[in-house]
PDB file of C-alpha atoms in Angstrom:
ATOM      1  CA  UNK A  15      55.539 -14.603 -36.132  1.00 44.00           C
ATOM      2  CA  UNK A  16      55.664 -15.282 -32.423  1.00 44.00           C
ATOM      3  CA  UNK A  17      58.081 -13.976 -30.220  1.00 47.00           C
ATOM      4  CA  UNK A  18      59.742 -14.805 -27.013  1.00 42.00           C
ATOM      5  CA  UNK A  19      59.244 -11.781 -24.014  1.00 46.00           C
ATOM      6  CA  UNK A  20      62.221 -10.246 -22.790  1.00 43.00           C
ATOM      7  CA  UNK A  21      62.916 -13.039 -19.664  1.00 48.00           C
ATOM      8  CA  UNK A  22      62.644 -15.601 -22.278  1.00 48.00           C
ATOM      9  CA  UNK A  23      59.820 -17.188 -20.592  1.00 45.00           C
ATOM     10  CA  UNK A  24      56.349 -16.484 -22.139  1.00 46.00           C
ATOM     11  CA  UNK A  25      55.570 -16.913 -25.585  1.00 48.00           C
ATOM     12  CA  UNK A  26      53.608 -13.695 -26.894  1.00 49.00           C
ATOM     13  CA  UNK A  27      51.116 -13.910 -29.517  1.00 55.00           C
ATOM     14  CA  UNK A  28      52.134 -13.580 -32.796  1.00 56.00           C
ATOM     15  CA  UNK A  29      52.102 -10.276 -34.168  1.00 58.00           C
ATOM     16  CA  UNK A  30      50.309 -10.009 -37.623  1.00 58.00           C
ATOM     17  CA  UNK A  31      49.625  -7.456 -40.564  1.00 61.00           C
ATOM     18  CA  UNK A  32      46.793  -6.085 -40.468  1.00 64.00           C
ATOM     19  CA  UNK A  33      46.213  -7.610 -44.189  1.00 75.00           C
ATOM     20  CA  UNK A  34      47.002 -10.698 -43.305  1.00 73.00           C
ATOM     21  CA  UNK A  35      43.618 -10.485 -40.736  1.00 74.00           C
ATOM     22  CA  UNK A  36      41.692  -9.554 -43.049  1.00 84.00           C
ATOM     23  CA  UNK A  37      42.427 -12.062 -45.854  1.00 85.00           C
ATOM     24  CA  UNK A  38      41.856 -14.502 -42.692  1.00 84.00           C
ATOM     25  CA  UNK A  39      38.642 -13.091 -42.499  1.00 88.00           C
ATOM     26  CA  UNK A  40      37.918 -13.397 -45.925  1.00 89.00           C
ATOM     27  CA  UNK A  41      38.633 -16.970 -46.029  1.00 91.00           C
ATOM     28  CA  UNK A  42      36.425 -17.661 -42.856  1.00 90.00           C
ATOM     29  CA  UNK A  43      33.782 -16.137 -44.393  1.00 90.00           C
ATOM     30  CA  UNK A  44      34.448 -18.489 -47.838  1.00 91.00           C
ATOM     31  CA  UNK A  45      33.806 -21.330 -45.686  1.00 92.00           C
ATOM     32  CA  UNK A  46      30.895 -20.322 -43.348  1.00 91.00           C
ATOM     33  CA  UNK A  47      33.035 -19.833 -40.311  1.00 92.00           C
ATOM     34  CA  UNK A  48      31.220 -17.106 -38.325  1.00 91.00           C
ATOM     35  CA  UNK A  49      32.319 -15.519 -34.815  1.00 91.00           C
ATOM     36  CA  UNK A  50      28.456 -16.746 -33.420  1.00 92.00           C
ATOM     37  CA  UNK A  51      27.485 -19.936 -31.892  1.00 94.00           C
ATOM     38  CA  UNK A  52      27.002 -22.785 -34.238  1.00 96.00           C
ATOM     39  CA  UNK A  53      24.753 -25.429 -33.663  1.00 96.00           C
ATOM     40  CA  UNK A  54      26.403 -28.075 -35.872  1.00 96.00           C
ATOM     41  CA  UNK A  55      30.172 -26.827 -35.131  1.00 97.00           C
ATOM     42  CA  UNK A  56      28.413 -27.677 -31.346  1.00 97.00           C
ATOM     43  CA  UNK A  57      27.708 -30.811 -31.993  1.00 97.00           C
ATOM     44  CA  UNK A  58      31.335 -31.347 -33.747  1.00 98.00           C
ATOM     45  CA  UNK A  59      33.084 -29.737 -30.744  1.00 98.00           C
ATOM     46  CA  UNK A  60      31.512 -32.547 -28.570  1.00 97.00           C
ATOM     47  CA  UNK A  61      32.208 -35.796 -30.972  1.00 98.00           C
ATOM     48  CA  UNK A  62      35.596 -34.159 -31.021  1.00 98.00           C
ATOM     49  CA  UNK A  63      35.623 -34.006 -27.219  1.00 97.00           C
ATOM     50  CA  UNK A  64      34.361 -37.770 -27.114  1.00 97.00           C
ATOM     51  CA  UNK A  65      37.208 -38.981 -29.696  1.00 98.00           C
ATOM     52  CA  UNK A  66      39.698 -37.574 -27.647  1.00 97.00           C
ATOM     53  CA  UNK A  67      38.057 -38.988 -24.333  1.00 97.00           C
ATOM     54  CA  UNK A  68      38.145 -42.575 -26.228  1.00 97.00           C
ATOM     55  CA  UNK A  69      41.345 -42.034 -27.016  1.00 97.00           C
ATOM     56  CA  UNK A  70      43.259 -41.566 -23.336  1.00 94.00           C
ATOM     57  CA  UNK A  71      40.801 -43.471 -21.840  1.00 94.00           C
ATOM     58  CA  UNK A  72      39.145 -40.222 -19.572  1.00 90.00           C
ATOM     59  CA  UNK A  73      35.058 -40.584 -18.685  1.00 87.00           C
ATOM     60  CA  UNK A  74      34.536 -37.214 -19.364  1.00 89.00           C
ATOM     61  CA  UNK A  75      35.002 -35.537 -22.614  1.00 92.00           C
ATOM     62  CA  UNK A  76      37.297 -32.376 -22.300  1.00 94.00           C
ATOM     63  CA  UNK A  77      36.583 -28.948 -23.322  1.00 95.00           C
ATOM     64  CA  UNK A  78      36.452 -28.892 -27.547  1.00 97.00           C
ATOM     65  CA  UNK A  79      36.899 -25.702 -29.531  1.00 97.00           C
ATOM     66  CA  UNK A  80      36.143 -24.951 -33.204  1.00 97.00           C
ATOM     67  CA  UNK A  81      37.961 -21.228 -32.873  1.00 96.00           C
ATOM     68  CA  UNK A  82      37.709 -17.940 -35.377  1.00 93.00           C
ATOM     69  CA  UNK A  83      40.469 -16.014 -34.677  1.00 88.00           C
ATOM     70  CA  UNK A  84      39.651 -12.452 -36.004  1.00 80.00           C
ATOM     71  CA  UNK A  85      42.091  -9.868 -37.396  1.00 74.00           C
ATOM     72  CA  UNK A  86      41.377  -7.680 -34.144  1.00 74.00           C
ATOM     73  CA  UNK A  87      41.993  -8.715 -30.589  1.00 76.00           C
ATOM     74  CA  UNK A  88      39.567 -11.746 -29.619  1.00 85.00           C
ATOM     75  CA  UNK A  89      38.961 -14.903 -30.934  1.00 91.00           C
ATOM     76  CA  UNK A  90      35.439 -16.705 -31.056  1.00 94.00           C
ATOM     77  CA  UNK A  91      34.630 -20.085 -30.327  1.00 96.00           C
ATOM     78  CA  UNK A  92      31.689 -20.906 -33.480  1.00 96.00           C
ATOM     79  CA  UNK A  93      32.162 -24.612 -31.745  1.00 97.00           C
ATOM     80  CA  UNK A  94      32.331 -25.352 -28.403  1.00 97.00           C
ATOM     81  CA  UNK A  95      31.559 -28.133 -25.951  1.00 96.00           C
ATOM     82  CA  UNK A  96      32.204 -27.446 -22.177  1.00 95.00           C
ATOM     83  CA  UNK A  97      32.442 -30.961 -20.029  1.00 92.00           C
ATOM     84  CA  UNK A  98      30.327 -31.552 -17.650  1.00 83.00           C
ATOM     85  CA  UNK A  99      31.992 -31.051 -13.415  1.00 75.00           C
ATOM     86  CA  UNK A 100      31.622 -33.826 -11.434  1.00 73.00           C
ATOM     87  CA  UNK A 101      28.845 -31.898  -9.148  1.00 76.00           C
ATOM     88  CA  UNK A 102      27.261 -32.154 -12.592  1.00 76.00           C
ATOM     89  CA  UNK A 103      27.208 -28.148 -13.586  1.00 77.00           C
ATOM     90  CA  UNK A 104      28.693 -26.910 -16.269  1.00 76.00           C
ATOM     91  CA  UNK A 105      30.616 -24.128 -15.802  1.00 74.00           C
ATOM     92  CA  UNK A 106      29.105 -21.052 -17.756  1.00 78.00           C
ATOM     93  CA  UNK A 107      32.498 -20.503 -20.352  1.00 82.00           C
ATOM     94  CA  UNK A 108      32.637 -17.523 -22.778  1.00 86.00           C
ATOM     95  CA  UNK A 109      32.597 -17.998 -26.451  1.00 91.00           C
ATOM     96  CA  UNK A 110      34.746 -14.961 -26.596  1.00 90.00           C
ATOM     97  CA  UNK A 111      38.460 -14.732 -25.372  1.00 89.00           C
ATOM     98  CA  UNK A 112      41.321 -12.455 -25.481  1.00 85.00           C
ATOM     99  CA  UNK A 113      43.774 -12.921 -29.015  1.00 81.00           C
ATOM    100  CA  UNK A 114      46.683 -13.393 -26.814  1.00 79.00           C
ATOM    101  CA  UNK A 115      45.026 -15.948 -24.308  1.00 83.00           C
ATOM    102  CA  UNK A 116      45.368 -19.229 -24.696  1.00 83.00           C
ATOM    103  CA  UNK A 117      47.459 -21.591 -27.587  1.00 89.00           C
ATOM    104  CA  UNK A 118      45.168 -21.564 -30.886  1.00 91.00           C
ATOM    105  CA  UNK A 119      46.821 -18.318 -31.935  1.00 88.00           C
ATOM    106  CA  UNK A 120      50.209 -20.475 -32.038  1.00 88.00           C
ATOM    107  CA  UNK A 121      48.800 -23.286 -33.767  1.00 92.00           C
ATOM    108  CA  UNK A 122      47.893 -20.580 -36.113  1.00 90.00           C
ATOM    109  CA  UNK A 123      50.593 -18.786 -36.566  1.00 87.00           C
ATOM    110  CA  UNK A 124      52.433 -22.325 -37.530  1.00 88.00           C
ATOM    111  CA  UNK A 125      50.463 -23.409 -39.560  1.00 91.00           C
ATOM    112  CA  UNK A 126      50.431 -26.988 -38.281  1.00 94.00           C
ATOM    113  CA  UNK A 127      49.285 -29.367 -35.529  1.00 96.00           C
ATOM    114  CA  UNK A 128      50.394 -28.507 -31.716  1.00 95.00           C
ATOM    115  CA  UNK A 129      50.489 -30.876 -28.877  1.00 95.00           C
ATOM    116  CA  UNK A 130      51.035 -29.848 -25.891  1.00 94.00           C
ATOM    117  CA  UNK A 131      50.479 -32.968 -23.344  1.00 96.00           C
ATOM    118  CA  UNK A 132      51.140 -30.963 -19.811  1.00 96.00           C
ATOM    119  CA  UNK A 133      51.322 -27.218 -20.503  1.00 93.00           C
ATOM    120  CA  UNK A 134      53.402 -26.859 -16.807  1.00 92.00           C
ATOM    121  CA  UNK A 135      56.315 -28.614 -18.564  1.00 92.00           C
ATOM    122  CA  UNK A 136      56.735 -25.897 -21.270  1.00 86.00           C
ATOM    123  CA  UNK A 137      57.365 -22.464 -19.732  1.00 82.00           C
ATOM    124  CA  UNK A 138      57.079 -20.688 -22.173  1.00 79.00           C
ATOM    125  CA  UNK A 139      53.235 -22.025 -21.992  1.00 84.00           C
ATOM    126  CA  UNK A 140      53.069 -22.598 -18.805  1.00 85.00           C
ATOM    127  CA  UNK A 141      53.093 -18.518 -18.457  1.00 83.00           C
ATOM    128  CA  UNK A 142      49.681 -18.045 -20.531  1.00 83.00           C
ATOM    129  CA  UNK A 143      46.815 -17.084 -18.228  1.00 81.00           C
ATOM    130  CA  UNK A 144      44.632 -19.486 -19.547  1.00 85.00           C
ATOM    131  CA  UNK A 145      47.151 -22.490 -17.329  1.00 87.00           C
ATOM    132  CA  UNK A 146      46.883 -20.017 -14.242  1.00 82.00           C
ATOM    133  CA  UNK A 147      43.351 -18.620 -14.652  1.00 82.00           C
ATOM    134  CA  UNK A 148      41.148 -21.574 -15.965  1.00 84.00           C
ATOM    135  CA  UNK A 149      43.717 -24.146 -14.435  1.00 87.00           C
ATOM    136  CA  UNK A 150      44.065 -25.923 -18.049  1.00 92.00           C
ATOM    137  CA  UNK A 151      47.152 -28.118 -18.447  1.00 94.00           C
ATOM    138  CA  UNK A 152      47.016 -30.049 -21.949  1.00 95.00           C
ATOM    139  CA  UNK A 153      46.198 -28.846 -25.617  1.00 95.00           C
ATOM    140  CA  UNK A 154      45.825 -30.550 -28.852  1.00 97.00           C
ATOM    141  CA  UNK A 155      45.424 -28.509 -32.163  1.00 97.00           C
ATOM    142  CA  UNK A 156      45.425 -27.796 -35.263  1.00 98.00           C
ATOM    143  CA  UNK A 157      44.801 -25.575 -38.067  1.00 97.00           C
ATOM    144  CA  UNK A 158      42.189 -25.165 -40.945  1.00 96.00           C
ATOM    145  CA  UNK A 159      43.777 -24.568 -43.763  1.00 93.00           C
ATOM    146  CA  UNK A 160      42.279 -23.147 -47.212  1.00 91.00           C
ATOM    147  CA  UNK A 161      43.424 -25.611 -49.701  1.00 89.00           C
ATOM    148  CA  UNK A 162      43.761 -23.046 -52.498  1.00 89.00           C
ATOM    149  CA  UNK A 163      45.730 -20.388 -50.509  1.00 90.00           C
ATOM    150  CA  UNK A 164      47.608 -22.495 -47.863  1.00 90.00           C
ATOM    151  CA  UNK A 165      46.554 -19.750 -45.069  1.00 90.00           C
ATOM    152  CA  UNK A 166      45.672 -21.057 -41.989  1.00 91.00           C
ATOM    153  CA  UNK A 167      42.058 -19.272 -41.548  1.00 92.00           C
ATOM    154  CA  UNK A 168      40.946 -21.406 -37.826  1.00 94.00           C
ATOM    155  CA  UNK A 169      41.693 -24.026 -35.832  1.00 96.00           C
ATOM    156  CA  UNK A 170      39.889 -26.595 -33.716  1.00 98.00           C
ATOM    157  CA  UNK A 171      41.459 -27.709 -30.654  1.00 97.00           C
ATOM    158  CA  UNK A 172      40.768 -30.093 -27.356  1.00 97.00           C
ATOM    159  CA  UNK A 173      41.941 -28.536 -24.034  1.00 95.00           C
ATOM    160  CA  UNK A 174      41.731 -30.645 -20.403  1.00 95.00           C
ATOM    161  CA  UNK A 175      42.434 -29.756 -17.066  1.00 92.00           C
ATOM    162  CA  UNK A 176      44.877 -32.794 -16.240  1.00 94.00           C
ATOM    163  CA  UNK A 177      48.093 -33.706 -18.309  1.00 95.00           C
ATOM    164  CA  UNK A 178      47.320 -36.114 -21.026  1.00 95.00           C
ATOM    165  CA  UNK A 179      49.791 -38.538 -23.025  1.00 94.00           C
ATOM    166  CA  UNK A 180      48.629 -37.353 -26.503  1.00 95.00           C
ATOM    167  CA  UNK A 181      51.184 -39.112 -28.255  1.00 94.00           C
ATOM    168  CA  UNK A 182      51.371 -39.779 -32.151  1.00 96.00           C
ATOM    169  CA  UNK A 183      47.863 -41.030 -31.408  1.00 97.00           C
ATOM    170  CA  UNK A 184      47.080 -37.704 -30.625  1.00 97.00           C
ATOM    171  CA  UNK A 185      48.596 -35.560 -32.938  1.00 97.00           C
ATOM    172  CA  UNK A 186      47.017 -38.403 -35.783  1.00 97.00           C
ATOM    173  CA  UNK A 187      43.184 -37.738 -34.367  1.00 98.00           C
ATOM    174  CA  UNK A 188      43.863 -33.850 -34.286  1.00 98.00           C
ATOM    175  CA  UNK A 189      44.719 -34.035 -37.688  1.00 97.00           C
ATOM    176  CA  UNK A 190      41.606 -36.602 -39.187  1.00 98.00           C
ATOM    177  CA  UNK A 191      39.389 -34.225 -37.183  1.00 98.00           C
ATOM    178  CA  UNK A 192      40.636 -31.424 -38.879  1.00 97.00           C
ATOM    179  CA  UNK A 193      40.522 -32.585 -41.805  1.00 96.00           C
ATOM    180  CA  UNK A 194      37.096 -33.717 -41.576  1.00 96.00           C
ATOM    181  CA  UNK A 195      35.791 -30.312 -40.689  1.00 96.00           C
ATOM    182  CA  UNK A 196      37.583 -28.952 -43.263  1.00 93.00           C
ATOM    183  CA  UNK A 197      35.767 -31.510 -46.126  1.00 91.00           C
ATOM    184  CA  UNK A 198      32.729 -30.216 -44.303  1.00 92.00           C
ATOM    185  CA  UNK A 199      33.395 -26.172 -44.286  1.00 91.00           C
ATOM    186  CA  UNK A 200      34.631 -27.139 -47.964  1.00 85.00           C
ATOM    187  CA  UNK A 201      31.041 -28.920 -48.745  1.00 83.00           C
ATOM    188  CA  UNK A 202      29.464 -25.423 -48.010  1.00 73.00           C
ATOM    189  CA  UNK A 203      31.922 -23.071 -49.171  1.00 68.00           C
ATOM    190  CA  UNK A 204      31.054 -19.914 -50.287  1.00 58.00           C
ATOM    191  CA  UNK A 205      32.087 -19.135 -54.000  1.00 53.00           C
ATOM    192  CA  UNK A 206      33.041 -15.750 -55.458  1.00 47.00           C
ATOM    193  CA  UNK A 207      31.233 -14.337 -58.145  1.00 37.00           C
TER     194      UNK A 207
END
C-alpha cells in the first residue's frame, strides 16, 4: 500500500511482500511478459502513443510504456516507444528504471486506471524525480490484470512532457488499450501443467 512521506508531500512507492512479487512474477511469466525488449509490445507502445496523440490532438506521439514491474527494485519497459524531438533525435531512454521512479508502481498498487493530466498540480506527484529529472508532466495508466486471480501483474501507460486534458476520453482509451493487450497476452498465455 502506498504511503505518504513524513511532510505529507511525496507519495512513496508502495511497499510490498516479498510474496506478493513473486506471484507477480509468476503471472508475468503466464502471459509472456518478459523484462527484455519486445518487438511486438514495440510496435503496441507506438499505436498506443498514436491513439493518444489522435486523441488531444498533439503531432507527435508521446512516450508509450508496456512496464514489468519486478518483485525487486526496477521495473522494465518490454514496450516502449520514445517520440521523436523536434531536432528529429530521439533521445536514447533506458528500458530499465528505478521501482520507486515514476507513477506505474501506483497504478499498480491500485489496481485501476490513473490519470494524471498535469503532474505539477498534484504534489504529492509533482515530487517524483521522473517530473524534475526527465521534465514529464502528464500520465495515463492502467493495469493488467490476470482475469483468474484479480492481481494486477503490469501496466501500460502514456507519459508527455506538456499537460494534457485526458478527460473521460482518456481514462476510456487507457482502459480499451489495456484491455486489448490483455486479450492479446491472454491469446499466448502460458498454461500450467
Amino acid at each position: 500500500m502506498a504511503t505518504i512521506d513524513a511532510t505529507g508531500r511525496f507519495l512513496l512507492a508502495p511497499v510490498e511482500a516479498e510474496e506478493a512479487g513473486q506471484i507477480r512474477e509468476m503471472l508475468q511469466a503466464r502471459h509472456g511478459l518478459r523484462a527484455h525488449p519486445d518487438p511486438e509490445l514495440d510496435a503496441f507502445a507506438l499505436d498506443l502513443a498514436r491513439a493518444a496523440a489522435a486523441l488531444i490532438g498533439a503531432g507527435t506521439p508521446p512516450f508509450a510504456m508496456v512496464n514489468v514491474i519486478g518483485a525487486g527494485q526496477q521495473q522494465y519497459f518490454a514496450g516502449l516507444h520514445v517520440p521523436t524531438s523536434p531536432s528529429g533525435q530521439k533521445p536514447d531512454v533506458a528500458r530499465t528504471m528505478a521501482r520507486d521512479l515514476g507513477f506505474c508502481v501506483h497504478t499498480l498498487d491500485r489496481g485501476e486506471a490513473l490519470v494524471l493530466e498535469d503532474l505539477t498540480d498534484i504534489a504529492r506527484y509533482a515530487t517524483n524525480g521522473v517530473v524534475a529529472g526527465t521534465g514529464m508532466r502528464t500520465y495515463l495508466g492502467a493495469p493488467l490484470v490476470d482475469a483468474d486471480t484479480g492481481v494486477a501483474y503490469g501496466t501500460i501507460c502514456v507519459l508527455d512532457t506538456q499537460p494534457r486534458p485526458w478527460g473521460r476520453s482518456g481514462l476510456e482509451l487507457i482502459r480499451n488499450w489495456r484491455d486489448e493487450l490483455s486479450r492479446q497476452l491472454s491469446a499466448h498465455r502460458v498454461t500450467e501443467r
